[in-house]
Amino acid sequence: VDLLALRRADDGAAKPQSPSRLETLLVSPLAWLLDEIGAVDMDWSAEDLDVMAKGSIAHDVFEHVFPAQEEIPDPDGLAAAVAAAYDRALTRHAAFLRSPSWDMERKGLERDILQAALRWRDHLLALDAKIIGNELWLAGEAHGIRLHGKADVILQLPDGTLLVVDHKKSGTAGRRKRMEAGWDLQA
């Protein structure tokens, strides 16, 4: 049985795998298989500001403060845009953060996102890059496996070179080593 073809599209072809799914396959084939057949844990937990929630909020803010085909905002304009986009992102991804008991975490995350946005702004200006698109689906095939995933940002450099960017809220030494070696599945 072709395990990569357990999930099928309407046309009968194997559904594409995302880099995250393939990473799960490498780390835990059993967890990957259970997910492929829909046998996933349905546990419940209290609301938590985990790395996934932080990443979703940060991605949402970046998508809205650095829109495609627009000028890079100045630092003051960026700070105002981050505040507004952050407020909207909380509504979409983590409304529980509006509670007074989450005040310190909410303010700290906003501060972190603003600092990251200012650094990203500096990188964009240093590269003289133009944002072509945000949150775009890409699809293809590698080693006979259909793939798909979202690119956080696609940039165009002055010489026409395109860069596909995947924002990360946190980094790990393992991912950094894989990226430097040129074989990380996310890439």
Short mmCIF file of C-alpha atoms in Angstrom, two decimals:
data_model
loop_
_atom_site.label_atom_id
_atom_site.label_comp_id
_atom_site.label_asym_id
_atom_site.label_seq_id
_atom_site.Cartn_x
_atom_site.Cartn_y
_atom_site.Cartn_z
CA VAL A 1 0.00 0.00 0.00
CA ASP A 2 1.29 3.45 -0.88
CA LEU A 3 1.00 5.20 2.48
CA LEU A 4 1.53 8.60 0.86
CA ALA A 5 -1.71 7.99 -1.08
CA LEU A 6 -3.97 7.30 1.92
CA ARG A 7 -5.54 10.73 1.53
CA ARG A 8 -6.89 11.26 -1.96
CA ALA A 9 -8.21 14.27 -3.82
CA ASP A 10 -11.54 14.21 -5.67
CA ASP A 11 -9.74 13.15 -8.87
CA GLY A 12 -8.26 10.10 -7.10
CA ALA A 13 -4.70 11.42 -7.00
CA ALA A 14 -2.80 11.36 -3.75
CA LYS A 15 -3.30 14.59 -1.83
CA PRO A 16 -0.12 16.64 -1.59
CA GLN A 17 1.97 16.56 1.56
CA SER A 18 3.02 19.74 3.31
CA PRO A 19 6.53 20.22 4.66
CA SER A 20 5.12 20.02 8.19
CA ARG A 21 3.45 16.68 7.46
CA LEU A 22 6.67 15.31 5.97
CA GLU A 23 8.60 16.49 9.02
CA THR A 24 6.14 14.59 11.22
CA LEU A 25 6.69 11.52 9.02
CA LEU A 26 10.44 11.73 9.66
CA VAL A 27 10.12 12.33 13.39
CA SER A 28 7.27 9.93 14.16
CA PRO A 29 5.95 7.71 11.37
CA LEU A 30 3.22 6.41 13.68
CA ALA A 31 1.96 9.92 14.52
CA TRP A 32 2.02 10.76 10.81
CA LEU A 33 0.05 7.60 9.92
CA LEU A 34 -2.55 8.24 12.61
CA ASP A 35 -3.00 11.78 11.32
CA GLU A 36 -3.30 10.55 7.71
CA ILE A 37 -6.16 8.22 8.64
CA GLY A 38 -7.83 10.82 10.86
CA ALA A 39 -7.12 9.10 14.17
CA VAL A 40 -5.97 12.21 16.01
CA ASP A 41 -6.17 13.13 19.66
CA MET A 42 -9.19 15.23 20.53
CA ASP A 43 -7.94 16.45 23.90
CA TRP A 44 -9.08 19.68 25.47
CA SER A 45 -6.96 22.12 27.39
CA ALA A 46 -7.34 25.58 28.80
CA GLU A 47 -6.47 28.47 26.53
CA ASP A 48 -2.74 28.93 26.34
CA LEU A 49 -0.39 31.34 24.65
CA ASP A 50 1.72 28.61 23.09
CA VAL A 51 4.19 28.90 20.22
CA MET A 52 1.46 28.11 17.67
CA ALA A 53 -0.78 30.93 18.92
CA LYS A 54 2.14 33.37 19.02
CA GLY A 55 3.15 32.38 15.51
CA SER A 56 -0.39 32.76 14.13
CA ILE A 57 -0.72 36.20 15.66
CA ALA A 58 2.71 37.34 14.44
CA HIS A 59 2.08 36.02 10.91
CA ASP A 60 -1.27 37.80 10.80
CA VAL A 61 0.30 41.10 11.89
CA PHE A 62 3.17 40.86 9.37
CA GLU A 63 0.77 40.06 6.53
CA HIS A 64 -1.22 43.22 7.25
CA VAL A 65 1.57 45.69 8.07
CA PHE A 66 3.73 44.68 5.10
CA PRO A 67 1.15 44.33 2.30
CA ALA A 68 2.20 43.34 -1.21
CA GLN A 69 3.00 46.03 -3.74
CA GLU A 70 3.08 48.85 -1.16
CA GLU A 71 5.84 51.04 0.22
CA ILE A 72 7.63 49.93 3.38
CA PRO A 73 6.25 52.05 6.24
CA ASP A 74 8.44 54.44 8.23
CA PRO A 75 9.13 53.41 11.87
CA ASP A 76 6.35 55.58 13.36
CA GLY A 77 3.83 54.43 10.77
CA LEU A 78 4.92 50.85 11.33
CA ALA A 79 4.39 51.12 15.10
CA ALA A 80 0.85 52.41 14.57
CA ALA A 81 0.13 49.73 11.95
CA VAL A 82 1.43 46.97 14.23
CA ALA A 83 -0.80 48.15 17.09
CA ALA A 84 -3.91 48.12 14.86
CA ALA A 85 -3.06 44.80 13.17
CA TYR A 86 -2.19 43.21 16.52
CA ASP A 87 -5.58 44.19 17.91
CA ARG A 88 -7.35 42.60 14.93
CA ALA A 89 -5.13 39.49 15.10
CA LEU A 90 -6.07 38.95 18.74
CA THR A 91 -9.73 38.93 17.76
CA ARG A 92 -9.06 36.29 15.11
CA HIS A 93 -6.60 34.04 16.93
CA ALA A 94 -6.57 34.54 20.69
CA ALA A 95 -9.41 36.66 22.07
CA PHE A 96 -8.63 35.28 25.55
CA LEU A 97 -5.53 37.52 25.58
CA ARG A 98 -7.80 40.54 26.04
CA SER A 99 -8.56 39.40 29.58
CA PRO A 100 -6.86 41.48 32.31
CA SER A 101 -5.18 38.33 33.62
CA TRP A 102 -3.24 38.09 30.33
CA ASP A 103 -2.15 41.76 30.36
CA MET A 104 1.59 41.12 30.79
CA GLU A 105 1.71 38.40 28.11
CA ARG A 106 -0.40 40.46 25.68
CA LYS A 107 1.82 43.54 26.02
CA GLY A 108 5.00 41.46 25.87
CA LEU A 109 3.94 39.71 22.68
CA GLU A 110 2.99 43.01 21.05
CA ARG A 111 6.39 44.45 22.01
CA ASP A 112 8.16 41.36 20.54
CA ILE A 113 6.17 41.59 17.30
CA LEU A 114 6.92 45.31 16.94
CA GLN A 115 10.65 44.67 17.44
CA ALA A 116 10.55 41.87 14.84
CA ALA A 117 8.61 44.11 12.43
CA LEU A 118 11.21 46.88 12.79
CA ARG A 119 14.01 44.37 12.10
CA TRP A 120 12.10 42.98 9.09
CA ARG A 121 11.63 46.55 7.83
CA ASP A 122 15.40 47.10 8.08
CA HIS A 123 16.06 43.87 6.12
CA LEU A 124 13.59 44.83 3.39
CA LEU A 125 15.17 48.25 3.00
CA ALA A 126 18.72 46.85 3.03
CA LEU A 127 17.77 44.38 0.28
CA ASP A 128 15.76 47.02 -1.59
CA ALA A 129 13.15 44.25 -1.82
CA LYS A 130 9.61 44.56 -3.11
CA ILE A 131 6.90 42.40 -1.51
CA ILE A 132 5.22 40.45 -4.31
CA GLY A 133 2.75 38.53 -2.16
CA ASN A 134 1.84 37.30 1.31
CA GLU A 135 0.46 33.92 2.38
CA LEU A 136 0.57 32.40 -1.09
CA TRP A 137 0.00 28.70 -1.79
CA LEU A 138 2.81 26.97 -3.65
CA ALA A 139 2.60 23.47 -5.10
CA GLY A 140 4.92 21.10 -6.86
CA GLU A 141 6.52 17.70 -6.79
CA ALA A 142 9.77 16.37 -5.36
CA HIS A 143 11.03 12.79 -5.47
CA GLY A 144 7.66 11.67 -6.82
CA ILE A 145 5.71 13.17 -3.90
CA ARG A 146 3.14 15.90 -4.52
CA LEU A 147 3.82 18.86 -2.23
CA HIS A 148 2.02 22.02 -1.23
CA GLY A 149 2.44 24.70 1.39
CA LYS A 150 2.07 28.38 2.05
CA ALA A 151 4.84 30.88 1.54
CA ASP A 152 4.65 33.62 4.14
CA VAL A 153 6.14 36.20 1.79
CA ILE A 154 7.59 36.32 -1.70
CA LEU A 155 10.08 39.12 -2.30
CA GLN A 156 11.59 40.42 -5.49
CA LEU A 157 15.09 41.89 -5.44
CA PRO A 158 16.15 44.71 -7.80
CA ASP A 159 17.88 42.18 -10.12
CA GLY A 160 14.62 40.20 -10.46
CA THR A 161 15.59 37.40 -8.08
CA LEU A 162 12.65 36.01 -6.12
CA LEU A 163 12.97 35.02 -2.47
CA VAL A 164 10.47 32.78 -0.70
CA VAL A 165 10.32 33.69 2.99
CA ASP A 166 9.04 31.57 5.87
CA HIS A 167 8.75 33.64 9.05
CA LYS A 168 9.50 31.76 12.26
CA LYS A 169 8.46 32.99 15.70
CA SER A 170 11.13 30.87 17.33
CA GLY A 171 14.17 29.02 16.13
CA THR A 172 15.93 25.84 17.03
CA ALA A 173 19.56 24.85 16.63
CA GLY A 174 18.45 21.78 14.65
CA ARG A 175 16.44 23.81 12.14
CA ARG A 176 19.29 26.32 11.76
CA LYS A 177 21.76 23.48 11.02
CA ARG A 178 19.39 21.90 8.49
CA MET A 179 18.87 25.26 6.75
CA GLU A 180 22.61 25.88 6.61
CA ALA A 181 23.08 22.39 5.15
CA GLY A 182 20.40 23.17 2.57
CA TRP A 183 17.97 20.34 3.29
CA ASP A 184 15.28 21.55 5.72
CA LEU A 185 11.84 20.28 4.67
CA GLN A 186 10.29 23.70 5.19
CA ALA A 187 12.50 24.98 2.40
#
